[in-house]
Amino acid sequence: MTELDGRTFLVTGGNAGIGYATATDLARRGGRVHIACRSQAKGEAAVAAIAAATGSDLVSYLQLDLADLASVQRCAQAFLALGEPLHVLINNAGVGGQRGSTVDGFELHFGVNHLGHFALTQALLPLLQVSGAARVVNVASDAHYQAKGIDFAALRRRTRSITGLPEYAVSKLSNVLFAQELARRFDRTLVAAYCLHPGVVASQIWRRVPWPARQIMTRRMLTIEQGARTSLYCATSAEVADVSGSYYDGCRETEPSAVATPELAARLWEYSQRWITPSEPGQAN
Ligand SMILES: NC(=O)c1ccc[n+]([C@@H]2O[C@H](COP(=O)([O-])OP(=O)(O)OC[C@H]3O[C@@H](n4cnc5c(N)ncnc54)[C@H](OP(=O)(O)O)[C@@H]3O)[C@@H](O)[C@H]2O)c1
């Protein structure tokens, strides 16, 4: 028997960075780990690398493009078709500092970092609720403190800012609000929710920063293994079993932004629910 024997995990963006380090640690401790990635080649390479590093044959890959709500539904259906339980969903994948929109026309950061994960979580919640002491872990960021609120109209347009950073902050605030609202809506003993800042981590998220600036910048950052610690803490620690909806930084419960109010969380949930629901022909949602 190993520590996580019998526990099943789904990690989005498990092929790179913090998600990869998270999936590797879970596999090393005996968990059954599914990594959901947008690139099949990268996903399969990561499965092989994790298996080689840990000796686990309990790691597999699922196709998921969070920028495409149809892909999110296919991923959820593929997981449900496996007939396995799901104990921990780690909503980790993310983009930052980019510009664009998703297949469904949402601002890129919001669409990938929040709405895709919202849709995935909603599709898997019935399974999570019957799997036993399940958890949803949203990898947010301390960048969420920079968001002054949510302009809901702006979420339906491509990225406006040059840097993409204001939009990133809103998407990370959405990760926090989503965890808080999950905690309000669901019995903690069935599904508990957490959100966190992983630290400033030398992952591939900085890939657009030109070399050598990137090398100088990332030298002092946390490694991906250090960056995975708070995700792993929220996903597996008995210390947080009686908690739901809290925000963590450095494996410590921390006060999130004052902007993260129950009213805004409820509003975001309502919009998100409407936006992931296919509209009737001729009707806008
Ligand atoms: N690094 C930091 O300092 C830092 C700080 C605060 C918060 N975070 C958060 O930590 C999380 C992990 O980021 P990271 O630093 O590990 O970055 P990373 O190394 O760039 O990894 C991001 C992961 O997300 C995946 N991804 C991106 N777009 C996707 C899409 N449309 N569908 C599915 N997967 C997608 C990437 O896949 P590809 O490999 O195919 O691109 C990759 O697996 C993010 O939510 C990020 O916001 C990071």
Short mmCIF file of C-alpha atoms and ligand atoms in Angstrom, two decimals:
data_model
loop_
_atom_site.label_atom_id
_atom_site.label_comp_id
_atom_site.label_asym_id
_atom_site.label_seq_id
_atom_site.Cartn_x
_atom_site.Cartn_y
_atom_site.Cartn_z
CA MET A 1 0.00 0.00 0.00
CA THR A 2 1.31 3.46 -0.88
CA GLU A 3 0.15 6.78 0.50
CA LEU A 4 -2.24 7.66 -2.34
CA ASP A 5 -3.20 4.12 -3.29
CA GLY A 6 -6.79 4.06 -4.57
CA ARG A 7 -7.01 7.85 -5.09
CA THR A 8 -7.58 9.13 -8.64
CA PHE A 9 -6.36 12.56 -9.79
CA LEU A 10 -6.96 14.61 -12.91
CA VAL A 11 -4.40 17.38 -13.52
CA THR A 12 -4.97 19.84 -16.36
CA GLY A 13 -1.80 21.01 -18.09
CA GLY A 14 0.08 18.07 -16.59
CA ASN A 15 2.60 17.96 -19.43
CA ALA A 16 4.63 20.99 -18.35
CA GLY A 17 5.69 23.23 -15.48
CA ILE A 18 3.87 23.08 -12.15
CA GLY A 19 1.29 20.60 -13.49
CA TYR A 20 4.00 18.19 -14.56
CA ALA A 21 5.73 18.35 -11.17
CA THR A 22 2.36 17.91 -9.44
CA ALA A 23 1.45 14.85 -11.54
CA THR A 24 4.90 13.34 -11.00
CA ASP A 25 4.69 13.65 -7.22
CA LEU A 26 1.16 12.18 -7.13
CA ALA A 27 2.32 9.23 -9.27
CA ARG A 28 5.37 8.69 -7.06
CA ARG A 29 3.09 8.45 -4.03
CA GLY A 30 0.93 5.78 -5.70
CA GLY A 31 -1.99 7.84 -7.02
CA ARG A 32 -3.75 7.07 -10.28
CA VAL A 33 -3.03 10.17 -12.37
CA HIS A 34 -4.65 11.44 -15.55
CA ILE A 35 -3.01 14.41 -17.20
CA ALA A 36 -5.24 16.43 -19.51
CA CYS A 37 -3.26 18.27 -22.20
CA ARG A 38 -3.93 20.05 -25.46
CA SER A 39 -1.06 18.41 -27.36
CA GLN A 40 -1.20 14.64 -27.75
CA ALA A 41 2.53 14.44 -28.48
CA LYS A 42 3.44 16.46 -25.37
CA GLY A 43 0.89 14.57 -23.26
CA GLU A 44 2.18 11.16 -24.26
CA ALA A 45 5.80 12.24 -23.81
CA ALA A 46 4.96 13.47 -20.30
CA VAL A 47 3.22 10.20 -19.41
CA ALA A 48 6.34 8.29 -20.53
CA ALA A 49 8.64 10.63 -18.58
CA ILE A 50 6.54 10.41 -15.39
CA ALA A 51 6.37 6.61 -15.67
CA ALA A 52 10.15 6.44 -16.13
CA ALA A 53 10.81 8.78 -13.19
CA THR A 54 8.39 7.14 -10.75
CA GLY A 55 8.02 3.53 -11.90
CA SER A 56 4.24 4.06 -11.95
CA ASP A 57 2.06 2.44 -14.60
CA LEU A 58 -0.96 4.38 -13.34
CA VAL A 59 -0.46 7.54 -15.41
CA SER A 60 -2.38 8.33 -18.58
CA TYR A 61 -3.20 11.14 -20.96
CA LEU A 62 -6.50 12.77 -21.96
CA GLN A 63 -6.96 15.27 -24.78
CA LEU A 64 -8.12 18.71 -23.56
CA ASP A 65 -8.08 22.14 -25.17
CA LEU A 66 -9.47 24.55 -22.60
CA ALA A 67 -9.80 27.22 -25.30
CA ASP A 68 -12.55 25.14 -26.94
CA LEU A 69 -15.67 24.29 -24.91
CA ALA A 70 -16.50 21.35 -27.23
CA SER A 71 -13.07 19.87 -26.46
CA VAL A 72 -13.72 20.36 -22.74
CA GLN A 73 -16.97 18.40 -23.03
CA ARG A 74 -15.23 15.62 -24.98
CA CYS A 75 -12.55 15.39 -22.31
CA ALA A 76 -15.13 15.15 -19.52
CA GLN A 77 -17.11 12.50 -21.43
CA ALA A 78 -13.92 10.52 -22.11
CA PHE A 79 -13.09 10.58 -18.42
CA LEU A 80 -16.61 9.58 -17.38
CA ALA A 81 -16.51 6.70 -19.89
CA LEU A 82 -13.52 5.22 -18.03
CA GLY A 83 -15.85 4.31 -15.18
CA GLU A 84 -13.28 5.37 -12.58
CA PRO A 85 -13.86 7.52 -9.50
CA LEU A 86 -12.41 11.03 -9.41
CA HIS A 87 -11.09 12.14 -6.05
CA VAL A 88 -9.14 15.28 -6.96
CA LEU A 89 -9.47 17.60 -9.93
CA ILE A 90 -6.53 20.00 -10.18
CA ASN A 91 -7.42 22.93 -12.44
CA ASN A 92 -3.83 23.88 -13.15
CA ALA A 93 -3.40 24.69 -16.85
CA GLY A 94 -3.08 28.32 -17.73
CA VAL A 95 -1.88 31.01 -20.08
CA GLY A 96 -0.47 34.40 -19.14
CA GLY A 97 0.65 37.50 -20.97
CA GLN A 98 -0.88 36.54 -24.29
CA ARG A 99 -3.52 38.13 -26.50
CA GLY A 100 -6.46 36.60 -28.29
CA SER A 101 -9.78 34.86 -27.85
CA THR A 102 -10.99 31.31 -27.50
CA VAL A 103 -12.81 29.24 -30.13
CA ASP A 104 -16.09 30.32 -28.47
CA GLY A 105 -15.16 34.02 -28.54
CA PHE A 106 -14.11 34.62 -24.92
CA GLU A 107 -11.09 36.66 -23.86
CA LEU A 108 -8.17 34.20 -23.99
CA HIS A 109 -7.07 34.26 -20.32
CA PHE A 110 -10.60 34.14 -18.98
CA GLY A 111 -11.62 31.45 -21.46
CA VAL A 112 -8.69 29.11 -20.79
CA ASN A 113 -7.91 29.82 -17.14
CA HIS A 114 -11.46 30.09 -15.82
CA LEU A 115 -14.30 29.23 -18.22
CA GLY A 116 -12.76 26.02 -19.62
CA HIS A 117 -12.07 24.84 -16.08
CA PHE A 118 -15.54 25.87 -14.95
CA ALA A 119 -17.06 23.74 -17.74
CA LEU A 120 -14.78 20.79 -16.98
CA THR A 121 -15.55 20.96 -13.26
CA GLN A 122 -19.30 21.22 -13.83
CA ALA A 123 -19.24 18.14 -16.08
CA LEU A 124 -17.28 16.16 -13.48
CA LEU A 125 -19.06 17.37 -10.32
CA PRO A 126 -21.65 14.56 -10.28
CA LEU A 127 -18.78 12.05 -10.30
CA LEU A 128 -16.73 14.01 -7.76
CA GLN A 129 -19.70 14.04 -5.39
CA VAL A 130 -19.97 10.25 -5.31
CA SER A 131 -16.25 9.45 -5.29
CA GLY A 132 -15.62 10.10 -1.58
CA ALA A 133 -13.95 13.10 0.08
CA ALA A 134 -13.30 14.74 -3.29
CA ARG A 135 -11.42 17.99 -3.83
CA VAL A 136 -11.26 20.64 -6.54
CA VAL A 137 -8.00 22.61 -6.55
CA ASN A 138 -7.76 25.81 -8.60
CA VAL A 139 -4.25 27.03 -9.31
CA ALA A 140 -4.81 30.80 -9.13
CA SER A 141 -2.08 33.41 -8.58
CA ASP A 142 -1.22 36.37 -6.37
CA ALA A 143 -1.79 38.33 -9.60
CA HIS A 144 -5.48 38.12 -8.64
CA TYR A 145 -4.87 40.96 -6.13
CA GLN A 146 -4.30 43.28 -9.10
CA ALA A 147 -7.83 42.85 -10.48
CA LYS A 148 -10.16 45.62 -9.35
CA GLY A 149 -13.28 43.72 -10.40
CA ILE A 150 -14.74 41.97 -13.44
CA ASP A 151 -15.97 43.78 -16.53
CA PHE A 152 -18.28 41.05 -17.81
CA ALA A 153 -18.70 42.67 -21.23
CA ALA A 154 -14.91 42.62 -21.76
CA LEU A 155 -14.86 38.86 -21.24
CA ARG A 156 -16.68 38.41 -24.54
CA ARG A 157 -13.99 40.19 -26.56
CA ARG A 158 -10.42 39.39 -27.46
CA THR A 159 -7.66 40.68 -25.15
CA ARG A 160 -7.57 44.49 -25.14
CA SER A 161 -4.35 45.28 -23.25
CA ILE A 162 -0.92 45.12 -24.88
CA THR A 163 0.56 42.89 -22.19
CA GLY A 164 -2.43 40.66 -21.43
CA LEU A 165 -1.58 41.06 -17.74
CA PRO A 166 -4.78 42.89 -16.63
CA GLU A 167 -6.81 40.12 -18.27
CA TYR A 168 -4.61 37.47 -16.62
CA ALA A 169 -5.34 39.08 -13.23
CA VAL A 170 -9.10 38.91 -13.86
CA SER A 171 -8.84 35.24 -14.87
CA LYS A 172 -6.95 34.44 -11.66
CA LEU A 173 -9.49 36.39 -9.57
CA SER A 174 -12.07 34.17 -11.29
CA ASN A 175 -10.16 31.05 -10.12
CA VAL A 176 -10.44 32.34 -6.54
CA LEU A 177 -14.11 33.28 -6.84
CA PHE A 178 -14.93 29.91 -8.41
CA ALA A 179 -13.37 27.99 -5.49
CA GLN A 180 -15.24 30.17 -2.99
CA GLU A 181 -18.57 29.66 -4.73
CA LEU A 182 -18.00 25.89 -5.01
CA ALA A 183 -17.49 25.87 -1.25
CA ARG A 184 -20.75 27.75 -0.72
CA ARG A 185 -22.76 25.47 -3.01
CA PHE A 186 -21.39 22.04 -2.12
CA ASP A 187 -21.18 20.02 1.06
CA ARG A 188 -17.52 20.10 2.08
CA THR A 189 -17.60 16.44 3.12
CA LEU A 190 -18.47 15.49 -0.48
CA VAL A 191 -16.48 18.07 -2.47
CA ALA A 192 -14.10 20.59 -0.92
CA ALA A 193 -12.61 23.43 -2.97
CA TYR A 194 -9.27 25.24 -2.67
CA CYS A 195 -7.37 27.90 -4.58
CA LEU A 196 -3.76 28.91 -4.32
CA HIS A 197 -0.75 30.92 -5.41
CA PRO A 198 2.09 28.52 -6.33
CA GLY A 199 4.85 31.12 -5.90
CA VAL A 200 6.86 32.66 -8.72
CA VAL A 201 8.04 29.61 -10.60
CA ALA A 202 10.56 29.06 -13.40
CA SER A 203 8.09 27.25 -15.64
CA GLN A 204 7.35 27.53 -19.34
CA ILE A 205 4.87 30.33 -18.66
CA TRP A 206 7.77 32.74 -19.29
CA ARG A 207 8.52 31.22 -22.70
CA ARG A 208 7.64 34.44 -24.55
CA VAL A 209 10.18 36.52 -22.62
CA PRO A 210 13.22 36.80 -24.91
CA TRP A 211 16.45 35.07 -23.97
CA PRO A 212 18.73 36.13 -22.17
CA ALA A 213 16.28 38.21 -20.11
CA ARG A 214 14.34 35.01 -19.46
CA GLN A 215 17.39 33.24 -18.11
CA ILE A 216 18.27 36.08 -15.75
CA MET A 217 14.65 36.44 -14.61
CA THR A 218 14.03 32.77 -13.91
CA ARG A 219 17.30 32.16 -12.07
CA ARG A 220 15.90 33.31 -8.73
CA MET A 221 12.48 31.75 -9.13
CA LEU A 222 11.18 28.57 -7.49
CA THR A 223 11.72 25.28 -9.30
CA ILE A 224 8.62 23.56 -10.67
CA GLU A 225 8.87 21.02 -7.84
CA GLN A 226 8.83 23.82 -5.26
CA GLY A 227 6.01 25.47 -7.21
CA ALA A 228 3.93 22.27 -6.99
CA ARG A 229 4.03 22.13 -3.18
CA THR A 230 0.96 24.21 -2.42
CA SER A 231 -1.10 22.42 -5.10
CA LEU A 232 -0.07 19.09 -3.57
CA TYR A 233 -0.85 20.37 -0.09
CA CYS A 234 -4.37 21.37 -1.13
CA ALA A 235 -4.85 18.15 -3.10
CA THR A 236 -3.68 15.66 -0.49
CA SER A 237 -3.06 17.07 2.98
CA ALA A 238 -5.24 15.89 5.86
CA GLU A 239 -4.65 19.32 7.46
CA VAL A 240 -7.10 20.99 5.06
CA ALA A 241 -9.75 18.24 5.07
CA ASP A 242 -12.11 20.35 7.19
CA VAL A 243 -11.71 23.48 5.08
CA SER A 244 -13.33 24.56 1.82
CA GLY A 245 -13.13 27.72 -0.26
CA SER A 246 -9.88 29.05 1.18
CA TYR A 247 -6.88 30.57 -0.59
CA TYR A 248 -3.35 29.28 0.09
CA ASP A 249 0.12 30.69 -0.45
CA GLY A 250 3.21 28.78 0.65
CA CYS A 251 0.97 26.00 2.06
CA ARG A 252 -0.62 28.56 4.40
CA GLU A 253 -4.18 29.84 4.40
CA THR A 254 -4.01 33.47 3.29
CA GLU A 255 -6.56 36.25 2.89
CA PRO A 256 -7.51 36.67 -0.78
CA SER A 257 -8.32 40.02 -2.38
CA ALA A 258 -11.13 42.02 -0.81
CA VAL A 259 -12.62 42.16 -4.31
CA ALA A 260 -13.46 38.45 -3.95
CA THR A 261 -16.91 38.94 -2.41
CA PRO A 262 -19.74 36.38 -2.27
CA GLU A 263 -21.81 38.68 -4.53
CA LEU A 264 -19.17 38.74 -7.25
CA ALA A 265 -18.62 34.98 -6.92
CA ALA A 266 -22.34 34.31 -7.38
CA ARG A 267 -22.45 36.65 -10.37
CA LEU A 268 -19.44 34.99 -12.00
CA TRP A 269 -21.02 31.56 -11.46
CA GLU A 270 -24.27 32.68 -13.12
CA TYR A 271 -22.50 34.17 -16.15
CA SER A 272 -20.19 31.16 -16.46
CA GLN A 273 -23.09 28.73 -16.25
CA ARG A 274 -24.97 30.62 -18.95
CA TRP A 275 -21.90 30.86 -21.18
CA ILE A 276 -21.14 27.12 -21.09
CA THR A 277 -24.75 26.19 -21.84
CA PRO A 278 -25.35 25.74 -25.58
CA SER A 279 -27.88 28.35 -26.74
CA GLU A 280 -31.08 27.53 -28.61
CA PRO A 281 -30.89 28.30 -32.35
CA GLY A 282 -31.40 32.03 -32.86
CA GLN A 283 -30.94 32.85 -29.15
CA ALA A 284 -27.90 34.52 -27.65
CA ASN A 285 -26.61 33.54 -24.22
N1 LIG B 1 4.88 30.16 -13.10
C1 LIG B 1 4.50 31.06 -12.20
O1 LIG B 1 5.29 31.85 -11.68
C2 LIG B 1 3.04 31.12 -11.80
C3 LIG B 1 2.67 32.07 -10.82
C4 LIG B 1 1.35 32.14 -10.42
C5 LIG B 1 0.41 31.26 -10.97
N2 LIG B 1 0.80 30.35 -11.92
C6 LIG B 1 -0.22 29.44 -12.49
O2 LIG B 1 0.23 28.12 -12.45
C7 LIG B 1 -0.44 27.36 -13.44
C8 LIG B 1 0.56 26.49 -14.20
O3 LIG B 1 1.41 27.35 -14.93
P1 LIG B 1 2.96 27.06 -15.17
O4 LIG B 1 3.70 28.16 -14.54
O5 LIG B 1 3.28 25.67 -14.83
O6 LIG B 1 3.03 27.31 -16.76
P2 LIG B 1 3.48 26.41 -18.00
O7 LIG B 1 4.79 25.74 -17.71
O8 LIG B 1 3.39 27.31 -19.17
O9 LIG B 1 2.36 25.29 -18.07
C9 LIG B 1 1.05 25.64 -18.44
C10 LIG B 1 0.29 24.39 -18.82
O10 LIG B 1 -1.03 24.78 -19.27
C11 LIG B 1 -1.26 24.20 -20.53
N3 LIG B 1 -2.22 24.93 -21.35
C12 LIG B 1 -2.11 26.20 -21.83
N4 LIG B 1 -3.17 26.49 -22.60
C13 LIG B 1 -3.97 25.38 -22.60
C14 LIG B 1 -5.19 25.04 -23.24
N5 LIG B 1 -5.82 25.90 -24.06
N6 LIG B 1 -5.72 23.83 -23.02
C15 LIG B 1 -5.08 22.94 -22.22
N7 LIG B 1 -3.92 23.18 -21.61
C16 LIG B 1 -3.36 24.39 -21.81
C17 LIG B 1 0.11 24.15 -21.20
O11 LIG B 1 0.10 23.28 -22.31
P3 LIG B 1 1.20 23.44 -23.50
O12 LIG B 1 2.45 22.81 -22.98
O13 LIG B 1 0.58 22.70 -24.63
O14 LIG B 1 1.34 24.91 -23.74
C18 LIG B 1 0.93 23.65 -20.01
O15 LIG B 1 0.75 22.26 -19.84
C19 LIG B 1 -1.18 28.37 -14.32
O16 LIG B 1 -2.56 28.35 -14.00
C20 LIG B 1 -0.55 29.69 -13.94
O17 LIG B 1 -1.44 30.77 -14.10
C21 LIG B 1 2.10 30.26 -12.35
#
